[in-house]
Tab-separated table of C-alpha atoms in Angstrom:
chain	number	residue	atom	x	y	z
C	1	UNK	CA	0.191	-0.009	-0.192
C	2	UNK	CA	2.866	2.287	0.839
C	3	UNK	CA	4.429	1.554	-2.610
C	4	UNK	CA	1.211	2.259	-4.316
C	5	UNK	CA	1.252	5.734	-2.759
C	6	UNK	CA	4.342	6.362	-3.561
C	7	UNK	CA	4.442	5.492	-7.467
C	8	UNK	CA	1.193	7.507	-7.259
C	9	UNK	CA	3.574	10.891	-6.252
C	10	UNK	CA	5.891	9.806	-8.585
C	11	UNK	CA	3.478	9.669	-11.346
C	12	UNK	CA	2.092	12.961	-10.181
C	13	UNK	CA	6.018	14.593	-10.307
C	14	UNK	CA	6.391	13.555	-13.515
C	15	UNK	CA	3.208	14.555	-15.244
C	16	UNK	CA	3.755	17.909	-13.403
C	17	UNK	CA	7.313	18.026	-14.622
C	18	UNK	CA	6.239	17.041	-18.470
C	19	UNK	CA	3.552	19.466	-17.987
C	20	UNK	CA	5.853	22.551	-17.330
C	21	UNK	CA	8.028	21.706	-20.405
C	22	UNK	CA	4.641	21.609	-22.207
C	23	UNK	CA	3.799	25.092	-21.087
C	24	UNK	CA	7.423	26.551	-21.409
C	25	UNK	CA	7.230	25.260	-25.048
C	26	UNK	CA	3.506	26.522	-25.936
C	27	UNK	CA	3.111	29.672	-23.804
C	28	UNK	CA	6.215	31.004	-23.895
C	29	UNK	CA	8.429	29.980	-26.949
C	30	UNK	CA	7.225	31.107	-30.700
C	31	UNK	CA	5.621	28.119	-32.069
C	32	UNK	CA	3.525	29.547	-34.452
C	33	UNK	CA	3.156	28.175	-37.732
C	34	UNK	CA	5.398	30.752	-39.292
C	35	UNK	CA	9.279	28.836	-39.730
C	36	UNK	CA	8.045	25.276	-39.225
C	37	UNK	CA	5.160	24.462	-41.969
C	38	UNK	CA	5.595	24.308	-45.797
C	39	UNK	CA	7.024	27.271	-47.195
C	40	UNK	CA	8.760	28.598	-50.564
C	41	UNK	CA	11.798	30.578	-51.218
C	42	UNK	CA	12.209	33.415	-53.027
C	43	UNK	CA	15.830	35.545	-53.062
C	44	UNK	CA	16.379	39.443	-52.826
C	45	UNK	CA	19.688	41.191	-53.266
C	46	UNK	CA	20.655	43.867	-51.371
C	47	UNK	CA	23.532	46.805	-51.407
C	48	UNK	CA	23.521	46.670	-47.768
C	49	UNK	CA	21.644	44.652	-45.232
C	50	UNK	CA	22.771	46.508	-42.211
C	51	UNK	CA	21.707	44.373	-39.236
C	52	UNK	CA	19.534	41.819	-40.727
C	53	UNK	CA	20.704	38.232	-39.457
C	54	UNK	CA	19.591	34.407	-40.330
C	55	UNK	CA	16.396	34.255	-38.642
C	56	UNK	CA	14.912	37.852	-38.875
C	57	UNK	CA	11.262	38.131	-39.632
C	58	UNK	CA	9.848	38.766	-43.039
C	59	UNK	CA	6.687	41.040	-42.440
C	60	UNK	CA	3.814	41.739	-44.979
C	61	UNK	CA	1.942	44.870	-43.865
C	62	UNK	CA	3.561	44.299	-40.375
C	63	UNK	CA	2.399	40.472	-39.963
C	64	UNK	CA	5.125	37.910	-39.514
C	65	UNK	CA	4.857	35.684	-43.003
C	66	UNK	CA	8.513	34.176	-42.789
C	67	UNK	CA	11.930	34.525	-41.978
C	68	UNK	CA	15.381	35.023	-43.283
C	69	UNK	CA	17.163	31.469	-44.015
C	70	UNK	CA	20.347	32.637	-45.861
C	71	UNK	CA	22.456	35.342	-46.230
C	72	UNK	CA	25.440	35.187	-48.565
C	73	UNK	CA	27.404	37.689	-50.979
C	74	UNK	CA	27.357	37.918	-54.536
C	75	UNK	CA	30.399	37.224	-55.872
C	76	UNK	CA	30.099	38.968	-58.995
C	77	UNK	CA	28.066	41.868	-57.844
C	78	UNK	CA	29.369	42.147	-54.367
C	79	UNK	CA	25.916	42.832	-53.329
C	80	UNK	CA	24.073	40.590	-50.404
C	81	UNK	CA	21.698	37.763	-51.448
C	82	UNK	CA	19.448	37.210	-49.134
C	83	UNK	CA	16.872	33.947	-49.225
C	84	UNK	CA	13.613	34.670	-47.544
C	85	UNK	CA	11.259	31.853	-46.433
C	86	UNK	CA	7.713	32.375	-46.683
C	87	UNK	CA	5.009	30.322	-45.119
C	88	UNK	CA	3.256	28.213	-48.384
C	89	UNK	CA	-0.079	29.942	-47.338
C	90	UNK	CA	1.070	33.368	-48.396
C	91	UNK	CA	1.284	31.986	-52.285
C	92	UNK	CA	-0.291	35.296	-54.152
C	93	UNK	CA	2.185	38.077	-53.239
C	94	UNK	CA	2.480	40.028	-56.674
C	95	UNK	CA	5.878	39.297	-58.278
C	96	UNK	CA	7.058	43.129	-58.362
C	97	UNK	CA	6.834	43.227	-54.492
C	98	UNK	CA	9.397	45.591	-53.133
C	99	UNK	CA	11.338	44.292	-50.214
C	100	UNK	CA	12.650	46.944	-47.997
C	101	UNK	CA	15.128	46.358	-44.922
C	102	UNK	CA	13.489	47.942	-41.790
C	103	UNK	CA	14.266	48.306	-38.091
C	104	UNK	CA	11.460	47.620	-35.335
C	105	UNK	CA	11.656	50.753	-33.516
C	106	UNK	CA	14.529	53.075	-33.191
C	107	UNK	CA	17.423	50.872	-32.159
C	108	UNK	CA	15.514	47.526	-32.393
C	109	UNK	CA	16.055	44.782	-34.648
C	110	UNK	CA	15.916	44.615	-38.268
C	111	UNK	CA	13.684	42.911	-40.439
C	112	UNK	CA	12.492	42.855	-43.937
C	113	UNK	CA	9.003	44.440	-44.893
C	114	UNK	CA	7.279	43.316	-48.124
C	115	UNK	CA	5.058	46.021	-50.177
C	116	UNK	CA	3.111	44.244	-52.629
C	117	UNK	CA	3.089	45.403	-56.296
C	118	UNK	CA	0.296	45.545	-58.656
C	119	UNK	CA	1.446	42.087	-60.902
C	120	UNK	CA	-0.626	39.664	-62.231
C	121	UNK	CA	1.752	36.916	-61.538
C	122	UNK	CA	2.904	35.981	-58.168
C	123	UNK	CA	6.322	34.933	-56.689
C	124	UNK	CA	7.265	31.452	-56.773
C	125	UNK	CA	9.734	29.012	-55.178
C	126	UNK	CA	13.204	30.302	-56.578
C	127	UNK	CA	12.341	33.682	-57.531
C	128	UNK	CA	14.022	36.705	-57.114
C	129	UNK	CA	12.761	39.922	-56.011
C	130	UNK	CA	13.789	43.037	-58.122
C	131	UNK	CA	12.914	45.774	-56.220
C	132	UNK	CA	14.687	46.252	-53.136
C	133	UNK	CA	15.467	48.993	-50.750
C	134	UNK	CA	18.919	48.591	-48.418
C	135	UNK	CA	19.402	49.221	-45.053
C	136	UNK	CA	19.415	52.846	-43.062
C	137	UNK	CA	22.863	53.036	-41.735
C	138	UNK	CA	22.985	55.767	-39.403
C	139	UNK	CA	26.367	56.910	-40.339
C	140	UNK	CA	25.970	57.596	-43.858
C	141	UNK	CA	22.714	59.263	-42.917
C	142	UNK	CA	24.635	61.521	-40.528
C	143	UNK	CA	26.792	62.172	-43.443
C	144	UNK	CA	24.464	63.325	-45.761
C	145	UNK	CA	22.956	65.585	-43.277
C	146	UNK	CA	26.464	67.495	-42.670
C	147	UNK	CA	27.250	67.644	-46.449
C	148	UNK	CA	23.702	69.354	-47.147
C	149	UNK	CA	24.646	71.412	-44.052
C	150	UNK	CA	28.155	72.267	-45.677
C	151	UNK	CA	26.532	73.282	-48.882
C	152	UNK	CA	24.222	75.492	-47.153
C	153	UNK	CA	26.825	77.407	-45.175
C	154	UNK	CA	28.698	77.727	-48.565
C	155	UNK	CA	25.596	79.811	-50.152
K	1	UNK	CA	57.548	20.059	-1.476
K	2	UNK	CA	56.710	16.488	-0.599
K	3	UNK	CA	53.564	17.271	0.654
K	4	UNK	CA	52.412	19.286	-2.209
K	5	UNK	CA	52.984	16.557	-4.603
K	6	UNK	CA	51.225	14.251	-2.350
K	7	UNK	CA	48.144	16.422	-2.622
K	8	UNK	CA	48.155	16.609	-5.948
K	9	UNK	CA	48.593	12.972	-6.563
K	10	UNK	CA	45.475	12.545	-4.205
K	11	UNK	CA	43.702	14.531	-6.171
K	12	UNK	CA	44.424	12.919	-9.591
K	13	UNK	CA	43.641	9.675	-8.065
K	14	UNK	CA	40.287	11.076	-6.738
K	15	UNK	CA	39.537	12.370	-10.498
K	16	UNK	CA	40.971	8.677	-12.056
K	17	UNK	CA	38.440	7.467	-9.361
K	18	UNK	CA	35.409	9.566	-10.161
K	19	UNK	CA	35.881	8.503	-13.841
K	20	UNK	CA	35.911	5.008	-12.934
K	21	UNK	CA	32.884	5.294	-11.022
K	22	UNK	CA	30.992	7.234	-13.611
K	23	UNK	CA	31.726	4.273	-16.189
K	24	UNK	CA	30.662	1.718	-13.080
K	25	UNK	CA	27.768	3.349	-12.746
K	26	UNK	CA	26.424	3.370	-16.534
K	27	UNK	CA	27.405	-0.069	-17.146
K	28	UNK	CA	25.420	-0.715	-14.240
K	29	UNK	CA	21.984	1.373	-15.322
K	30	UNK	CA	20.574	-0.765	-17.679
K	31	UNK	CA	20.358	-3.591	-15.281
K	32	UNK	CA	19.121	-1.398	-12.961
K	33	UNK	CA	16.331	-0.239	-15.393
K	34	UNK	CA	14.998	-3.486	-14.749
K	35	UNK	CA	13.741	-2.910	-11.563
K	36	UNK	CA	11.353	0.250	-12.092
K	37	UNK	CA	10.462	0.287	-8.156
K	38	UNK	CA	13.841	1.224	-7.004
K	39	UNK	CA	14.087	3.995	-9.539
K	40	UNK	CA	10.701	4.957	-8.373
K	41	UNK	CA	11.380	5.480	-4.982
K	42	UNK	CA	14.394	7.495	-5.683
K	43	UNK	CA	12.807	9.818	-8.033
K	44	UNK	CA	10.574	9.921	-4.705
K	45	UNK	CA	13.352	11.140	-3.029
K	46	UNK	CA	15.118	13.453	-5.267
K	47	UNK	CA	12.648	14.906	-7.169
K	48	UNK	CA	9.187	14.917	-5.436
K	49	UNK	CA	10.585	15.700	-1.859
K	50	UNK	CA	12.618	18.761	-3.731
K	51	UNK	CA	9.294	19.963	-5.247
K	52	UNK	CA	8.244	22.265	-2.812
K	53	UNK	CA	11.400	24.030	-2.452
K	54	UNK	CA	11.828	24.443	-5.830
K	55	UNK	CA	8.166	25.689	-6.462
K	56	UNK	CA	9.136	28.466	-3.568
K	57	UNK	CA	12.606	29.437	-4.415
K	58	UNK	CA	10.841	29.631	-8.300
K	59	UNK	CA	8.260	32.106	-6.846
K	60	UNK	CA	10.556	34.355	-5.234
K	61	UNK	CA	13.093	34.363	-7.960
K	62	UNK	CA	10.103	35.509	-10.454
K	63	UNK	CA	9.092	38.287	-7.672
K	64	UNK	CA	12.381	39.406	-7.441
K	65	UNK	CA	13.246	39.659	-11.178
K	66	UNK	CA	9.832	41.064	-11.644
K	67	UNK	CA	10.615	44.047	-9.209
K	68	UNK	CA	14.148	44.499	-10.398
K	69	UNK	CA	13.294	44.471	-14.301
K	70	UNK	CA	10.601	46.857	-13.797
K	71	UNK	CA	12.657	49.326	-12.131
K	72	UNK	CA	15.496	49.450	-14.751
K	73	UNK	CA	12.852	49.010	-17.894
K	74	UNK	CA	10.255	51.541	-16.666
K	75	UNK	CA	13.469	54.396	-16.728
K	76	UNK	CA	13.543	53.597	-20.806
K	77	UNK	CA	9.705	53.430	-21.114
K	78	UNK	CA	10.114	49.572	-21.938
K	79	UNK	CA	7.894	48.099	-18.619
K	80	UNK	CA	6.371	46.075	-21.051
K	81	UNK	CA	9.048	44.357	-21.992
K	82	UNK	CA	9.504	43.140	-18.349
K	83	UNK	CA	7.715	39.430	-19.675
K	84	UNK	CA	10.566	38.956	-22.062
K	85	UNK	CA	13.124	39.965	-19.357
K	86	UNK	CA	11.779	37.494	-16.686
K	87	UNK	CA	11.403	34.721	-19.100
K	88	UNK	CA	14.521	34.722	-20.822
K	89	UNK	CA	16.800	34.958	-18.009
K	90	UNK	CA	14.930	32.441	-16.067
K	91	UNK	CA	14.548	29.982	-19.172
K	92	UNK	CA	18.236	30.291	-20.162
K	93	UNK	CA	19.934	30.945	-16.705
K	94	UNK	CA	18.625	30.914	-13.543
K	95	UNK	CA	15.826	28.168	-14.200
K	96	UNK	CA	18.440	25.226	-14.534
K	97	UNK	CA	21.096	27.196	-12.274
K	98	UNK	CA	19.446	28.051	-9.230
K	99	UNK	CA	17.188	24.714	-9.249
K	100	UNK	CA	20.475	22.613	-9.903
K	101	UNK	CA	22.291	24.420	-6.773
K	102	UNK	CA	18.771	23.515	-4.658
K	103	UNK	CA	18.646	19.995	-5.987
K	104	UNK	CA	22.744	19.766	-5.047
K	105	UNK	CA	21.832	21.120	-1.289
K	106	UNK	CA	18.466	19.403	-0.938
K	107	UNK	CA	18.842	15.952	-2.748
K	108	UNK	CA	22.832	15.487	-3.428
K	109	UNK	CA	23.742	15.739	0.298
K	110	UNK	CA	21.310	13.542	1.241
K	111	UNK	CA	22.255	11.080	-1.437
K	112	UNK	CA	26.104	11.727	-0.073
K	113	UNK	CA	25.051	10.956	3.415
K	114	UNK	CA	22.570	8.045	2.652
K	115	UNK	CA	25.124	6.024	0.719
K	116	UNK	CA	28.262	7.258	2.981
K	117	UNK	CA	26.259	5.770	6.052
K	118	UNK	CA	25.693	2.743	4.035
K	119	UNK	CA	29.331	2.437	3.667
K	120	UNK	CA	30.145	3.492	7.213
K	121	UNK	CA	27.869	0.616	8.815
K	122	UNK	CA	29.010	-1.894	6.412
K	123	UNK	CA	25.830	-2.120	4.741
K	124	UNK	CA	27.502	-2.162	1.031
K	125	UNK	CA	29.820	-4.905	2.013
K	126	UNK	CA	26.500	-7.027	3.418
K	127	UNK	CA	24.892	-6.877	0.134
K	128	UNK	CA	28.274	-8.093	-1.681
K	129	UNK	CA	28.334	-10.904	0.712
K	130	UNK	CA	24.812	-11.604	-0.319
K	131	UNK	CA	26.016	-11.305	-3.994
K	132	UNK	CA	23.685	-8.127	-4.839
K	133	UNK	CA	25.728	-5.690	-6.398
K	134	UNK	CA	25.652	-2.320	-4.656
K	135	UNK	CA	26.441	-0.653	-7.660
K	136	UNK	CA	23.005	-1.783	-9.456
K	137	UNK	CA	20.779	-1.808	-6.481
K	138	UNK	CA	21.965	1.242	-4.663
K	139	UNK	CA	24.094	4.058	-6.897
K	140	UNK	CA	22.657	3.214	-10.662
K	141	UNK	CA	19.305	3.881	-9.265
K	142	UNK	CA	20.239	7.225	-7.487
K	143	UNK	CA	22.172	8.247	-10.319
K	144	UNK	CA	19.424	7.845	-12.747
K	145	UNK	CA	16.788	9.357	-10.859
K	146	UNK	CA	18.856	12.335	-10.415
K	147	UNK	CA	19.423	12.870	-14.131
K	148	UNK	CA	15.658	12.181	-14.707
K	149	UNK	CA	14.283	14.814	-12.090
K	150	UNK	CA	16.379	17.487	-12.564
K	151	UNK	CA	15.121	18.693	-15.663
K	152	UNK	CA	11.322	18.151	-14.537
K	153	UNK	CA	12.152	20.336	-11.116
K	154	UNK	CA	14.340	22.974	-13.557
K	155	UNK	CA	11.083	23.476	-15.895
K	156	UNK	CA	8.500	23.580	-12.725
K	157	UNK	CA	11.054	26.090	-11.292
K	158	UNK	CA	10.620	28.105	-15.055
K	159	UNK	CA	6.725	27.801	-14.995
K	160	UNK	CA	6.580	29.359	-11.448
K	161	UNK	CA	9.234	31.988	-11.850
K	162	UNK	CA	7.347	33.358	-15.114
K	163	UNK	CA	3.893	32.580	-14.491
K	164	UNK	CA	1.336	33.594	-12.132
K	165	UNK	CA	2.876	32.872	-8.876
K	166	UNK	CA	6.208	34.555	-10.117
K	167	UNK	CA	7.113	37.882	-12.426
K	168	UNK	CA	3.470	37.779	-13.850
K	169	UNK	CA	2.192	38.389	-10.271
K	170	UNK	CA	4.600	41.159	-9.652
K	171	UNK	CA	4.275	42.763	-13.010
K	172	UNK	CA	1.111	42.593	-13.861
K	173	UNK	CA	-1.068	42.348	-10.871
K	174	UNK	CA	0.915	44.666	-8.745
K	175	UNK	CA	2.911	47.559	-11.027
K	176	UNK	CA	0.152	47.348	-14.074
K	177	UNK	CA	2.004	46.057	-16.681
K	178	UNK	CA	-0.435	44.714	-19.323
K	179	UNK	CA	-1.134	41.073	-19.260
K	180	UNK	CA	-1.394	40.474	-22.825
K	181	UNK	CA	1.732	42.911	-23.880
K	182	UNK	CA	3.915	40.703	-21.085
K	183	UNK	CA	2.786	37.051	-22.887
K	184	UNK	CA	2.776	38.080	-26.289
K	185	UNK	CA	6.319	40.113	-26.069
K	186	UNK	CA	7.195	36.553	-24.011
K	187	UNK	CA	6.208	34.320	-27.160
K	188	UNK	CA	7.508	36.928	-29.750
K	189	UNK	CA	11.075	37.238	-28.556
K	190	UNK	CA	11.486	33.530	-26.972
K	191	UNK	CA	12.856	31.263	-29.238
K	192	UNK	CA	12.191	27.311	-29.121
K	193	UNK	CA	16.363	27.086	-29.051
K	194	UNK	CA	16.008	28.972	-25.530
K	195	UNK	CA	13.845	26.394	-23.929
K	196	UNK	CA	16.409	23.460	-25.736
K	197	UNK	CA	19.211	25.193	-23.930
K	198	UNK	CA	17.709	25.489	-20.479
K	199	UNK	CA	16.636	21.555	-20.584
K	200	UNK	CA	20.478	20.553	-21.910
K	201	UNK	CA	21.550	22.649	-19.019
K	202	UNK	CA	19.588	21.110	-16.242
K	203	UNK	CA	20.270	17.554	-17.815
K	204	UNK	CA	24.080	18.606	-17.685
K	205	UNK	CA	23.565	19.605	-14.243
K	206	UNK	CA	21.638	16.856	-13.330
K	207	UNK	CA	23.968	14.287	-14.393
K	208	UNK	CA	27.062	16.221	-12.792
K	209	UNK	CA	25.496	16.357	-9.317
K	210	UNK	CA	23.840	13.035	-9.179
K	211	UNK	CA	27.355	11.855	-10.034
K	212	UNK	CA	29.310	13.798	-7.506
K	213	UNK	CA	27.032	12.884	-4.874
K	214	UNK	CA	27.034	8.945	-5.468
K	215	UNK	CA	30.698	9.165	-5.900
K	216	UNK	CA	31.354	11.173	-2.722
K	217	UNK	CA	29.036	8.570	-0.752
K	218	UNK	CA	30.343	5.252	-1.961
K	219	UNK	CA	33.955	6.901	-1.235
K	220	UNK	CA	33.242	8.557	1.409
K	221	UNK	CA	35.477	7.238	4.924
K	222	UNK	CA	33.619	4.426	6.882
K	223	UNK	CA	33.227	6.797	9.944
K	224	UNK	CA	30.922	9.595	10.958
K	225	UNK	CA	33.841	12.418	10.007
K	226	UNK	CA	34.272	10.801	7.098
K	227	UNK	CA	30.588	11.220	6.102
K	228	UNK	CA	30.175	14.538	7.235
K	229	UNK	CA	33.176	15.286	4.800
K	230	UNK	CA	31.742	13.581	2.027
K	231	UNK	CA	28.571	15.573	2.327
K	232	UNK	CA	30.102	18.993	2.865
K	233	UNK	CA	32.446	18.029	-0.254
K	234	UNK	CA	29.181	16.978	-2.317
K	235	UNK	CA	27.710	20.475	-2.001
K	236	UNK	CA	30.674	22.595	-2.186
K	237	UNK	CA	31.907	20.459	-5.319
K	238	UNK	CA	28.456	20.731	-6.984
K	239	UNK	CA	28.111	24.108	-6.573
K	240	UNK	CA	31.198	24.719	-8.205
K	241	UNK	CA	30.876	22.702	-10.916
K	242	UNK	CA	27.359	24.144	-11.925
K	243	UNK	CA	28.563	27.758	-12.133
K	244	UNK	CA	31.869	26.932	-14.085
K	245	UNK	CA	29.768	24.247	-16.277
K	246	UNK	CA	27.033	27.034	-16.798
K	247	UNK	CA	29.634	29.341	-17.868
K	248	UNK	CA	31.208	26.671	-20.163
K	249	UNK	CA	27.575	25.712	-22.053
K	250	UNK	CA	26.725	29.070	-22.291
K	251	UNK	CA	29.389	29.878	-24.396
K	252	UNK	CA	29.112	26.921	-26.415
K	253	UNK	CA	25.396	27.531	-26.875
K	254	UNK	CA	25.927	31.205	-28.279
K	255	UNK	CA	28.513	30.167	-30.433
K	256	UNK	CA	26.452	27.861	-32.464
K	257	UNK	CA	23.866	30.593	-33.254
């Protein structure tokens, strides 16, 4: 009888521990469909990717629809080729969509924002996004600002 | 000079013995698994009995993180990120580490004292006389139980610290962080990898603490002073091992990303 109560307690402890792991995975971690379900890949080249990383978010109208999967340098053009993985359910994104590298908040993480165009054809696996906008590099911006100020002063 | 060499030799001998002991324990584990009631009993004494202390510590760690995090974040107007702060700190670091330290103090020392006393009162020799292998009957079930119980305790700790009783209670109920943004920020920022890292850490800590505890007990000098020294060694060595390993594991895990 004593051993039965003991086994009961051990079983209870075990279930509690497993339940805790489940709560952590489902309640705490981000296991939404994006990044785990079926997906297709498109390529976008940028002159400068700023702080974009493998795993950064790809958003459409602010909604996360995919992730950046791979970033390599194009050996011919010296541009960065980012492979974007987009969930298969978003299969009607127009071909002339613009990919911009944006920043969450003032100093936050960088992500790729898609702005849909008006093309009848939609992006398919292996396609390339032609229209892209690079990341804003703060130093360049300040440089431009100072150059503008200097010109003003010269007048 | 001679004495220093003796001490060094003694230390190296201890390390070598510990390796042999681990190999013997692992070799005995499959046979010990054939007697699940022995393992259940050990899970009860290292796991179930450590649960109360784990739950209470988890609550307090979560609450103090809530307070500290809020005070710092509110200066940047970022108190909505409190949930992420608490969740990441707990899942990546404090959950496994604090649980392992408590585990070493609560379960490890008890294991050492128990096995050491068995050694001191010749119970282990008596088992050998009856052709019962003490590695299989005493050591392996305790080692395995510690290995299994640690990750479960760490998970319970994390849930208590992040959830209703810990960071949430202070952040949302007391300091007025929005409940929705507390959870949604956590879900947006905490990755599955973070949780796996925490689980791996707690598995490693569980194995190391159990290893040190059973080894110290098994090799305790067979008298009351020896048992007390072995118990102290278990707590000191486990704590140092946990903290040092935590650094190594963290460095390694950040490397792979």
